[in-house]
Coordinates of C-alpha atoms in Angstrom, one line a residue:
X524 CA 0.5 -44.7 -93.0
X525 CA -1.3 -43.4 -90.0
X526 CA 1.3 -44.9 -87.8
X527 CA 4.7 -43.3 -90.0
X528 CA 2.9 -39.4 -89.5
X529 CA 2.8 -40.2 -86.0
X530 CA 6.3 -41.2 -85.6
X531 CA 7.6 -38.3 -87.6
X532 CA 5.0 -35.9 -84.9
X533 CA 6.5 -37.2 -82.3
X534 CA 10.0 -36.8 -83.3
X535 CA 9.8 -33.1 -84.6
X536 CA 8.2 -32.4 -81.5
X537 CA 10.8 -33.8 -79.2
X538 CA 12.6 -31.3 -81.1
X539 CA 10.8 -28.9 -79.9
X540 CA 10.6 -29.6 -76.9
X541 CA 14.7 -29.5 -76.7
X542 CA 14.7 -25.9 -78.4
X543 CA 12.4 -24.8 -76.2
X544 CA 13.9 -26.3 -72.7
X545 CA 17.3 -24.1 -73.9
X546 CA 15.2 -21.2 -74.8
X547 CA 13.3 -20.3 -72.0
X548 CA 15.5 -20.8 -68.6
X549 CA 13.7 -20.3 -65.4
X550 CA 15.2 -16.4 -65.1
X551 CA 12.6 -13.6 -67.0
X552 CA 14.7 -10.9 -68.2
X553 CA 13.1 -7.3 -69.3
X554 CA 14.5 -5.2 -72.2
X555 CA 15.7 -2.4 -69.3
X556 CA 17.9 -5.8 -67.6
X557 CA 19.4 -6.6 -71.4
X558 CA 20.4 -3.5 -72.5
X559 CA 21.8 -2.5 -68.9
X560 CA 23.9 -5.9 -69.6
X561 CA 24.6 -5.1 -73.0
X562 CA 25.7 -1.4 -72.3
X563 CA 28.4 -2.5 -69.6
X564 CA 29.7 -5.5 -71.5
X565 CA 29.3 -4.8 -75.2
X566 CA 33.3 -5.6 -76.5
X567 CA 32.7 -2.9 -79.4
X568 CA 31.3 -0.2 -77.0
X569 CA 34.0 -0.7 -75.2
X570 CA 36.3 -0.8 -77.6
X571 CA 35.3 2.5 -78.3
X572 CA 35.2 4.1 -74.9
X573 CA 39.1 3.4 -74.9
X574 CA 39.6 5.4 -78.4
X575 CA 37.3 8.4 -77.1
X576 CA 40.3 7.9 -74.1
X577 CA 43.0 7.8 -76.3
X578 CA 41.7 11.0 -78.4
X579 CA 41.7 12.6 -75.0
X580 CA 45.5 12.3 -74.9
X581 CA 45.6 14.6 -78.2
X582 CA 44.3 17.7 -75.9
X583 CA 47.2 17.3 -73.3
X584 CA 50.0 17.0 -76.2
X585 CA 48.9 19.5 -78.1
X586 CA 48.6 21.9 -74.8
X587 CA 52.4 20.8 -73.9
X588 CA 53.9 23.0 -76.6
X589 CA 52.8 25.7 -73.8
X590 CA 54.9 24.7 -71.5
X591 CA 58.5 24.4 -70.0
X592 CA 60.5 21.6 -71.3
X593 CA 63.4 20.2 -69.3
X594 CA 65.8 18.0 -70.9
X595 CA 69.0 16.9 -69.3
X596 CA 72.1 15.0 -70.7
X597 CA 75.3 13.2 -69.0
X598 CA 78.5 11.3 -70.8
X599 CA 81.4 9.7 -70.1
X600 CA 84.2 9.5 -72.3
X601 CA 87.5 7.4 -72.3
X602 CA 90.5 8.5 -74.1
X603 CA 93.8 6.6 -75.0
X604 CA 96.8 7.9 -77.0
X605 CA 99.9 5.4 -77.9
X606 CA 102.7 7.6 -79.1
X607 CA 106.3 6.7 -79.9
X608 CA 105.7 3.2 -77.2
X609 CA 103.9 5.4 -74.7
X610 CA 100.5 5.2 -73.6
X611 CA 97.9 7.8 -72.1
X612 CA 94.7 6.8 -70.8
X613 CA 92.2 9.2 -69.6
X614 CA 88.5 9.3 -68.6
X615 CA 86.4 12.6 -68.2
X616 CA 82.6 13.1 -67.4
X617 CA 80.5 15.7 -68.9
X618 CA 76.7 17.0 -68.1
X619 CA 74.2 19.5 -69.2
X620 CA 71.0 20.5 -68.3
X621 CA 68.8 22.8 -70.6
X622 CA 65.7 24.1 -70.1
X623 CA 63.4 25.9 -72.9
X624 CA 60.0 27.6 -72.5
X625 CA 57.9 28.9 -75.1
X626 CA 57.1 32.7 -74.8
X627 CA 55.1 32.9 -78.2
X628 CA 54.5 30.3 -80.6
X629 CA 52.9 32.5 -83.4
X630 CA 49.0 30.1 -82.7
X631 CA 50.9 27.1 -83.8
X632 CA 50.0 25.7 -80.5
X633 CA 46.4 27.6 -80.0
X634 CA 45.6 26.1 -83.0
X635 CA 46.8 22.8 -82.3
X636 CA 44.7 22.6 -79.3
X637 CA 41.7 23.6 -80.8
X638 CA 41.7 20.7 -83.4
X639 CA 42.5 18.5 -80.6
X640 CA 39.1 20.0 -78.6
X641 CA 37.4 19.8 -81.8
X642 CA 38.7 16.0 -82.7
X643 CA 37.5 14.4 -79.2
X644 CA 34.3 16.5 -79.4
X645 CA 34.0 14.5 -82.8
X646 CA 35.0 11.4 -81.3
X647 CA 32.2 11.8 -78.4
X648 CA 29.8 11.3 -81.3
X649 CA 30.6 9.2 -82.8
X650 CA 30.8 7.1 -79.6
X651 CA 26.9 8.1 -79.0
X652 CA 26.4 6.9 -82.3
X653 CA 27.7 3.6 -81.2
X654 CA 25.9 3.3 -78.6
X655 CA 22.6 3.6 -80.3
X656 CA 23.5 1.6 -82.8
X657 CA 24.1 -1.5 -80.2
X658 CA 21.0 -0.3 -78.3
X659 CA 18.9 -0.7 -81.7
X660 CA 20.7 -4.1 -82.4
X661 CA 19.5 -5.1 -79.1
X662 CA 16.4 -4.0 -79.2
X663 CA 15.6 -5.6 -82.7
X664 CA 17.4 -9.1 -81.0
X665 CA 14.8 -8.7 -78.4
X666 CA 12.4 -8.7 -80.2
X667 CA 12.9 -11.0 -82.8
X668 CA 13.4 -13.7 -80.4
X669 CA 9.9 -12.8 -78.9
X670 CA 8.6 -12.7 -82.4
X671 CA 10.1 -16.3 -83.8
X672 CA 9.1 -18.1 -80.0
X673 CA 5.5 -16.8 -81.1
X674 CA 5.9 -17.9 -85.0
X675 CA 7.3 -21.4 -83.3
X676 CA 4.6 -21.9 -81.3
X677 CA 2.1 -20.9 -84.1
X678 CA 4.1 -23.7 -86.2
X679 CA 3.8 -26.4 -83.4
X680 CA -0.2 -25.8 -83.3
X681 CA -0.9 -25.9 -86.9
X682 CA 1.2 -29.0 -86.8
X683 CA -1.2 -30.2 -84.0
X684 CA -4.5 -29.3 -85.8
X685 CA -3.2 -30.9 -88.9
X686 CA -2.2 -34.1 -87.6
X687 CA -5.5 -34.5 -86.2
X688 CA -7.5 -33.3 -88.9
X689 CA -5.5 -36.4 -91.1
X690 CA -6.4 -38.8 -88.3
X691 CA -10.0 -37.4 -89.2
X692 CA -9.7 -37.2 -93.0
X693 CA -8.3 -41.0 -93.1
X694 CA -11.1 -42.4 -90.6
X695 CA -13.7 -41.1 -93.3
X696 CA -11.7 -42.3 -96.2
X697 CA -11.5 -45.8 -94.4
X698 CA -15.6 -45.6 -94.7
X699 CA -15.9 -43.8 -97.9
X700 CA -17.1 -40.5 -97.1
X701 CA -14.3 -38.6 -98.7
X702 CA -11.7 -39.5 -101.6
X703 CA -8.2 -39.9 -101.7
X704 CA -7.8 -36.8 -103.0
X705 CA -9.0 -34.9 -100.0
X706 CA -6.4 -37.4 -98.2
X707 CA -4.0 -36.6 -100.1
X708 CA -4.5 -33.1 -99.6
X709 CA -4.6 -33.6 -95.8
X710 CA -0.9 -35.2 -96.1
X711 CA 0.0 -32.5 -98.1
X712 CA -0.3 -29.5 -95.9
X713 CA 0.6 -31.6 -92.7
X714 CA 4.1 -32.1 -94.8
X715 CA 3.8 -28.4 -95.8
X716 CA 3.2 -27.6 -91.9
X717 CA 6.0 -29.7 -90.3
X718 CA 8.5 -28.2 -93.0
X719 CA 7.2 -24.2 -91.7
X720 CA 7.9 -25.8 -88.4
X721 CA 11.5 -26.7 -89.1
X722 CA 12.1 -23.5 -90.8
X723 CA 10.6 -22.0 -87.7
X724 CA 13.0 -23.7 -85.6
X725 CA 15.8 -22.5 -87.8
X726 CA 15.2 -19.2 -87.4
X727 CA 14.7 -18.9 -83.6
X728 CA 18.4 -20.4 -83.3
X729 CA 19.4 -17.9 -86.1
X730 CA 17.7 -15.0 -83.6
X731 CA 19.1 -16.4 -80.5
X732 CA 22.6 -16.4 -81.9
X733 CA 22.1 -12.6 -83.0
X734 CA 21.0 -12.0 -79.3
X735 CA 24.0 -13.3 -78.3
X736 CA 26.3 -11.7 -80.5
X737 CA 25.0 -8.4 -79.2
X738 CA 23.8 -8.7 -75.2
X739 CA 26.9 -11.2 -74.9
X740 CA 24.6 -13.4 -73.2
X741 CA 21.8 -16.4 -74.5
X742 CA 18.5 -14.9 -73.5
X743 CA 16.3 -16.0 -71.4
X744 CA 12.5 -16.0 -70.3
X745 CA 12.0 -12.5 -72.4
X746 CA 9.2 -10.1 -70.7
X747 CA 7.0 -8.5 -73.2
X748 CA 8.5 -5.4 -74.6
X749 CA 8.0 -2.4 -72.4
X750 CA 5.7 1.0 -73.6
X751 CA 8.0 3.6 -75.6
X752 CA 6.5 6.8 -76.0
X753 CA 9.6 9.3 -76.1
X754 CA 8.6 10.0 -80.0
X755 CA 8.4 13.0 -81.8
X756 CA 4.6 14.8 -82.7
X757 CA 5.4 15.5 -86.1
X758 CA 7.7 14.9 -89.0
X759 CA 8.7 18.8 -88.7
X760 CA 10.0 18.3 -85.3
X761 CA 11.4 14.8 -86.1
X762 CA 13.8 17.1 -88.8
X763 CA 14.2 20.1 -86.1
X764 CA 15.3 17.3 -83.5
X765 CA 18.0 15.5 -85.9
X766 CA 19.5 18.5 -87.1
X767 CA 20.3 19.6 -83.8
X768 CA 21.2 16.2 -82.4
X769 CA 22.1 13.4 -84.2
X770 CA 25.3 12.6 -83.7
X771 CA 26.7 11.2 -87.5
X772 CA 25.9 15.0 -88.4
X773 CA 27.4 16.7 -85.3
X774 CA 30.4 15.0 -85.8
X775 CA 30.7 16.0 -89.0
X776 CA 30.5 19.3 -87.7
X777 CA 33.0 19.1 -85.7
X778 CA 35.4 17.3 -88.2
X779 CA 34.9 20.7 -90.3
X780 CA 35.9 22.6 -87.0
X781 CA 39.1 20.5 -86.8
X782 CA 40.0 21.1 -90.2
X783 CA 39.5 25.0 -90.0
X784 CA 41.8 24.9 -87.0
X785 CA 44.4 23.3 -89.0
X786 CA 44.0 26.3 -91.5
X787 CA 44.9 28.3 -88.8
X788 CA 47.6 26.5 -88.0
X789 CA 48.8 26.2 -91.1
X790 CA 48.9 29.9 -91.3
X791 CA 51.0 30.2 -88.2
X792 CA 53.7 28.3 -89.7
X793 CA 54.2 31.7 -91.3
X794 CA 54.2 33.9 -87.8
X795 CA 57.5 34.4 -85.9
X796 CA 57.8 32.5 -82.9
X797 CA 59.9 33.5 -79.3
X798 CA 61.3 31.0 -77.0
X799 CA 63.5 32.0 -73.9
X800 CA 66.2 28.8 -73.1
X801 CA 68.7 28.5 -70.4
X802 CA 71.3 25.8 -70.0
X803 CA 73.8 24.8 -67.3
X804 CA 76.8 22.6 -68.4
X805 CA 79.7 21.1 -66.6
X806 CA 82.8 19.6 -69.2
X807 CA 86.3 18.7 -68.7
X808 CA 88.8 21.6 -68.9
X809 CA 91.1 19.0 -70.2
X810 CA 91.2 15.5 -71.1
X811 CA 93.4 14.3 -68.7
X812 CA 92.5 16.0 -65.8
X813 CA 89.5 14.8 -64.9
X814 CA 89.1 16.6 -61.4
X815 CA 89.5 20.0 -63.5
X816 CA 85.8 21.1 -64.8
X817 CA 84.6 24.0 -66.5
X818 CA 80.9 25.5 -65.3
X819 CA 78.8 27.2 -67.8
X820 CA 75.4 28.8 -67.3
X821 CA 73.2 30.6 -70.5
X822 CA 70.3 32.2 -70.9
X823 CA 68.8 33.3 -73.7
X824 CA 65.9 34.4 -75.8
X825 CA 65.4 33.2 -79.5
X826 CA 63.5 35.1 -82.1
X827 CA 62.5 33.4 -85.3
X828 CA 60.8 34.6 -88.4
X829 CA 60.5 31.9 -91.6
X830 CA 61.4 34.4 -94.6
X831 CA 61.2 31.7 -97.3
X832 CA 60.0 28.3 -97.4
X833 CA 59.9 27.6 -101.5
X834 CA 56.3 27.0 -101.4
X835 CA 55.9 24.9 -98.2
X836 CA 54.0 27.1 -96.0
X837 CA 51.7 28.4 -99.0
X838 CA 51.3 25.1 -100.0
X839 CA 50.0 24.0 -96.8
X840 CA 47.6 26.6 -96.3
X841 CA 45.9 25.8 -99.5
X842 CA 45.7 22.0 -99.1
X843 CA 43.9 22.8 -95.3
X844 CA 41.9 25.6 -96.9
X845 CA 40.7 22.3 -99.5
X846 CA 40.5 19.9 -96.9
X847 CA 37.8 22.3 -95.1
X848 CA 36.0 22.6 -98.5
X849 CA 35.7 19.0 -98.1
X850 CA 34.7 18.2 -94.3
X851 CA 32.2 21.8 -94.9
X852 CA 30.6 19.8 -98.2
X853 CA 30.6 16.6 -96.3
X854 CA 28.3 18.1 -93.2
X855 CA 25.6 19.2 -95.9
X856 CA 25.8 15.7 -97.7
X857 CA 25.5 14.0 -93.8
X858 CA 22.5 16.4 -93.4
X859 CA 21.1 15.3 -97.3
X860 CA 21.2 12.1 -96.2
X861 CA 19.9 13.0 -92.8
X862 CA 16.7 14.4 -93.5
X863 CA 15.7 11.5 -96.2
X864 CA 16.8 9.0 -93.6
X865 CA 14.4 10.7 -91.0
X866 CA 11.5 10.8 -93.5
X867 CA 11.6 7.6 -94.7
X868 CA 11.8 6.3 -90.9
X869 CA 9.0 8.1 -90.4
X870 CA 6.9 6.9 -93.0
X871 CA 8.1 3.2 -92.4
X872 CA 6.6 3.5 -88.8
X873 CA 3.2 5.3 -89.9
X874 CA 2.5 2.1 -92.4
X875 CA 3.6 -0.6 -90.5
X876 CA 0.9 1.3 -87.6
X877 CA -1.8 1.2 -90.3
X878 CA -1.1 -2.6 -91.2
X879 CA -1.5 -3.2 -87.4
X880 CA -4.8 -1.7 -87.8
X881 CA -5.9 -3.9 -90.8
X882 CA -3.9 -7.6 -89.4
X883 CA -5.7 -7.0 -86.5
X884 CA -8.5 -6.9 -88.5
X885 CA -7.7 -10.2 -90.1
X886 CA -7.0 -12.2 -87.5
X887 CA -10.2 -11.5 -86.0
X888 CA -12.3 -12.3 -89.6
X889 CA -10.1 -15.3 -90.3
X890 CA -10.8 -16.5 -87.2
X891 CA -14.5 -16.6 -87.5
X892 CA -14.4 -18.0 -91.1
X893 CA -12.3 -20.9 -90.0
X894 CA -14.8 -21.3 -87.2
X895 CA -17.7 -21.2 -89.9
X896 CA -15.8 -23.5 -92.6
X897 CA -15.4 -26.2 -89.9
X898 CA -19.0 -26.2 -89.0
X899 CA -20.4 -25.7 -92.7
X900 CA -17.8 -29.0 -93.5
X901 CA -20.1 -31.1 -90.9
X902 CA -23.1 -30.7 -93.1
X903 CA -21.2 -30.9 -96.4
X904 CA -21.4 -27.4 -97.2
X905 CA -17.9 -26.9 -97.4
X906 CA -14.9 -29.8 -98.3
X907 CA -11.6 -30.6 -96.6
X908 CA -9.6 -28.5 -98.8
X909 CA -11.6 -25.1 -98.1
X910 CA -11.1 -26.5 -94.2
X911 CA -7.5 -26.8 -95.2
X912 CA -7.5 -23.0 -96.7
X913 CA -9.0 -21.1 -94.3
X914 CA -6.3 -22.4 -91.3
X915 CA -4.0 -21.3 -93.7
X916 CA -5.1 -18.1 -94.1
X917 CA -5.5 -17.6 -90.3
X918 CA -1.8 -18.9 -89.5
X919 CA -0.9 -16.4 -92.3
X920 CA -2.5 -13.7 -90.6
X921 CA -1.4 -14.2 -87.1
X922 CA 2.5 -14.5 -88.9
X923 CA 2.3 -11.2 -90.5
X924 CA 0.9 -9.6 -87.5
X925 CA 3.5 -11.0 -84.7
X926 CA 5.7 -9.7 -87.8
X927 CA 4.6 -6.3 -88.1
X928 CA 4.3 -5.9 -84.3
X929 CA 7.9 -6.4 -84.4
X930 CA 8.8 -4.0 -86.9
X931 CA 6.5 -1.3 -85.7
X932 CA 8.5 -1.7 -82.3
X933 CA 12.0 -1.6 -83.7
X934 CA 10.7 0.9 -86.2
X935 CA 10.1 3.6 -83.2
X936 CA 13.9 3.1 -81.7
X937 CA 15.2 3.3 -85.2
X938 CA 13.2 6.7 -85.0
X939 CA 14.4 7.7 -82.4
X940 CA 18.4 6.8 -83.0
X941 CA 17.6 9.3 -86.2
X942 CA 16.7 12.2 -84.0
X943 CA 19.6 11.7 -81.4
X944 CA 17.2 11.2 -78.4
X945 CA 17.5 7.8 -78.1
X946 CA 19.8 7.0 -74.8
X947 CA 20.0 4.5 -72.3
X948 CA 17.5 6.0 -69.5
X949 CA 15.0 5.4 -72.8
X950 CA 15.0 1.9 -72.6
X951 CA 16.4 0.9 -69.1
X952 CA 16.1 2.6 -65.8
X953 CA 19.0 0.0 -64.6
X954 CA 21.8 1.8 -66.8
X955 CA 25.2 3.6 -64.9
X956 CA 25.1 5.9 -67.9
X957 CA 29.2 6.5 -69.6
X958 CA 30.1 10.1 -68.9
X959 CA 33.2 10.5 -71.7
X960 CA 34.2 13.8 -70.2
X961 CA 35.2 12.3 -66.9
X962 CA 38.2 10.9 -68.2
X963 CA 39.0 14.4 -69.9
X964 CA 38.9 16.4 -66.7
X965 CA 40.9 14.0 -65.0
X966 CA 44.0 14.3 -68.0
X967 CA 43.2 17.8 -68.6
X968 CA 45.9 19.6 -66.7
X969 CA 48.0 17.4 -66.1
X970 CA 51.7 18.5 -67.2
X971 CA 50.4 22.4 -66.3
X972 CA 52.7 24.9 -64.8
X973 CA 51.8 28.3 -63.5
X974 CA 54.2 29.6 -66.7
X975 CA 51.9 28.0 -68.8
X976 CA 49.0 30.9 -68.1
X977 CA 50.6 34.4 -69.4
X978 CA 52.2 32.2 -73.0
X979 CA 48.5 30.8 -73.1
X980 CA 47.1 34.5 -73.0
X981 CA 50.0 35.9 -75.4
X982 CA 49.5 32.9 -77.8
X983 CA 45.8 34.1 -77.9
X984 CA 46.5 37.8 -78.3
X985 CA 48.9 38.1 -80.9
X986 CA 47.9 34.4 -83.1
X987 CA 45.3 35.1 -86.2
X988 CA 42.1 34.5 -85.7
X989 CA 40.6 30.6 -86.6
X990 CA 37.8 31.4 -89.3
X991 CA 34.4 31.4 -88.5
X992 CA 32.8 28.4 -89.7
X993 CA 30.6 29.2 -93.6
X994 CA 26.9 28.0 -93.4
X995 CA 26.2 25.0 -94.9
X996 CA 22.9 25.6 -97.3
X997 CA 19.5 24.3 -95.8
X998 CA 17.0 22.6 -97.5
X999 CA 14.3 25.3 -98.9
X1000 CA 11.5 22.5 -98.3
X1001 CA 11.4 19.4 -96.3
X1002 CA 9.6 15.7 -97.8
X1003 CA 5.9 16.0 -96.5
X1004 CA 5.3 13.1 -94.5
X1005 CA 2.2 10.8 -93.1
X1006 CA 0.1 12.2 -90.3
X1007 CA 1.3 11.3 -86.7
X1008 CA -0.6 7.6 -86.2
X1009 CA -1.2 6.9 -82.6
X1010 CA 0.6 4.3 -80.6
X1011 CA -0.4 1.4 -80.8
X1012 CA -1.6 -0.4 -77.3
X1013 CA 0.7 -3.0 -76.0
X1014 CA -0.1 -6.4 -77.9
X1015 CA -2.4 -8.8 -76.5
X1016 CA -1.3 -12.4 -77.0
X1017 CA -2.5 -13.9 -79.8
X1018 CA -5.5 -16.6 -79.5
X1019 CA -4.3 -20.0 -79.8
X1020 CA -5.9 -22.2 -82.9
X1021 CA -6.4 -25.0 -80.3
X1022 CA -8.1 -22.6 -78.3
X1023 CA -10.1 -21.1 -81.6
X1024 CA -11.1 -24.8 -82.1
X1025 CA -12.1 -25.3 -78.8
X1026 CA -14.8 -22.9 -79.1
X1027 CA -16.7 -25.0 -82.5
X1028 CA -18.9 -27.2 -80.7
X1029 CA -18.6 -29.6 -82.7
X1030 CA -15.0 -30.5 -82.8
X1031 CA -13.1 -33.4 -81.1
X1032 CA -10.5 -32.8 -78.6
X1033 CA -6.6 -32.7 -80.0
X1034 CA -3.8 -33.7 -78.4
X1035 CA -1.7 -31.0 -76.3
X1036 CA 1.1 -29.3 -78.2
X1037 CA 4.5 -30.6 -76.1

């Protein structure tokens, strides 16, 4: 029996031992490398760079209803007449070119560009919130991978101490001293062990694949996670900093301020418009004399005025006028959501800083008692099995705290993503950060003529004015939240059990974990 456990040790080790040579390449990587990497090469956050791009393209067609259009248009036509056994054939040529510029549009295209300005402002956001979202992904892979190494290499130990504690258990059953039942228990939690060790190994593969799936790379060597202090004092300022930065609630704003733009522009559908146009056009003065052309030139300026529309234009103003109801409601249900988000993110981090507290606490008392039950067991004040429970309890302990040291972590950048401060420069002092407005000054103006400036400044003059945006209702009282708990110190690494045991003068020596 002896020999079958040490087969099946040795062959979940090698396992192991082939986890581990894939995990941990020769290369260390720090959190500020990874999310540099991430950052540049993310597909999604690139994905939606280009539509912040694209949305760009919405300013500079909704400005072109400023400016000149030039359109021009050439044909060629071929005649043939058969009459009474005679034939005529004839070709002619004809061209026109027409040119139409907008003198006053009524703040049809005023208001088109400010829903435009107000749509990419929107889509800005909601790239920042993207960007945090993959920061706090990576972040949380990070750190998981950290976190289920450690809860492997807890695993391998207590598979370690338990094999050798059998090897002990069935030497004294071999000479009597203990019963088959305290064997039996032995086998029991070594089985129990070796299947936490599989699991264990199941879920670091399950963490690296995450990791991948976000950094777009297999991690490496990870460096303990960095210090992070960029936090808010106080729950009140956690609020004040969301409301006034967090980008799913300023882009709602700013989806309100498109759709009280297209009020306006609804409205203008109702104002008269003025468009000066002048064409030159060259066509046949008859069919069958090509080389004979008439010349025109026109100019001419167009006044319109819609009288009656059977409904349309009223129509239209009230659906827009709904349609801002709706985007107006929606920013205070985002800021509902907002504030209860922020509070229970803020309570979430205070506990898990007070279990650090307490698990720290454990470890250290579990430690000792599994110290004392080992030496009490030598003069048979204590059994196997209370041997048995108290490495339990201390591999239970150091678990939950590698857990919660994890969350507590991840818990602050989740914090911080709330408020809107979290960025790059945060987290990594190796990031080229995305400026969106770049591209946007580049396309701005492109397409502008000097006539564009005095229809821009008439448009402005004579268009009705956008309406001013309603306040949304604020909250008369705010959830009351924990007291501000310190931050905790950087983790120390967790005392080995082998290294526990190694300081009970009495034990044996155990075999290296591989």
């Amino acid at each position: 029996m002896t020999m079958n456990v040490r087969l099946m040790l040795k062959s979940s080790t090698a396992i192991v031992v082939s986890l581990c040579m894939a995990a941990f390449p020769s290369s260390a990587e720090t959190l500020s490398e990874v999310i540099a990497y991430a950052y540049d090469n993310n597909p999604g956050l690139q994905a939606q760079r280009a539509a912040v791009r694209a949305a760009d393209e919405s300013y500079v067609q909704a400005r072109a209803g400023y400016g000149l259009n030039i359109s021009a248009q050439a044909g060629e036509t071929s005649y043939e007449i058969r009459r009474d056994g005679a034939k005529a054939d004839a070709i002619t040529n004809s061209m026109s070119v027409t040119a139409v510029q907008p003198l006053y549009t009524g703040g049809r295209v005023r208001a088109r560009v400010s829903e435009a300005e107000a749509q990419i402002l929107a889509g800005r956001e909601q790239l920042r919130r993207y960007e945090m979202d993959v920061m706090v992904r990576v972040v949380a892979a990070y750190a998981g991978v950290r976190r289920d190494e450690q809860l492997l290499k807890i695993a391998q130990e207590t598979v370690a101490v338990l094999q050798r504690g059998l090897e002990d258990t069935q030497a004294k059953y071999d000479v009597r001293t203990v019963t088959l039942t305290d064997l039996a228990q032995s086998r029991a939690r070594l089985s129990q062990a070796r299947t936490q060790l599989f699991n264990a190994q199941e879920q670091l593969a399950a963490t690296r694949s995450q990791f991948l799936a976000v950094v777009g790379q297999n991690p490496g060597q990870l460096e303990p996670l960095p210090p992070l202090e960029q936090l808010p004092a106080s729950l009140d300022t956690a609020f004040d900093t969301a409301e006034s930065h967090n980008p799913q609630l300023l882009g709602a704003q700013f989806n309100e301020q498109a759709s009280r733009a297209r009020i306006a522009r609804a409205k203008a559908n109702g104002m008269p418009t003025v468009t000066a146009r002048a064409e030159m056009q060259r066509s046949p003065y008859l069919p069958y004399q090509g080389d004979l052309y008439d010349d025109s030139r026109s100019a001419s300026v167009v006044f319109s005025q819609p009288i009656f529309s059977a409904g349309q234009i009223r129509s239209a103003i009230r659906q827009s006028v709904e349609e801002n109801n709706r985007d107006r409601l929606s920013v205070e249900e985002v800021r509902l959501q907002l504030v209860s988000n922020v509070a229970q993110a803020w309570e979430h981090m205070a506990s898990l800083r007070q279990q650090l507290q307490t698990l720290q606490e454990e470890v250290k008392s579990n430690e000792l008692a599994f110290l004392g039950v080992r030496a009490e067991e030598r003069y048979a004040l204590r059994s196997n099995i209370e041997i048995l429970n108290a490495q339990a309890e201390l591999n239970a302990a150091q678990q939950n705290l590698a857990r919660a040291q994890t969350a507590e972590y991840v818990s602050r950048v989740q914090l911080l993503a709330l408020t809107g401060t979290l960025t790059p420069q945060v987290l990594s002092d190796q990031v080229e950060t995305y400026d969106p407005k770049r591209n946007f000054k580049r396309v701005k103006y492109r397409g502008v003529t000097p006539l564009d400036v005095p229809v821009i400044i008439l448009d402005a003059v004579g268009s009705l004015p956008t309406a001013k945006p309603r306040p949304a209702s604020r909250l008369e009282s705010r959830p009351q939240g924990a007291e501000a708990q310190p931050t905790p110190a950087p983790p120390k690494p967790m005392t080995s059990v082998l290294d526990i045991i190694k300081k009970d003068p009495g034990a044996t020596s155990l075999p290296p974990t591989q």
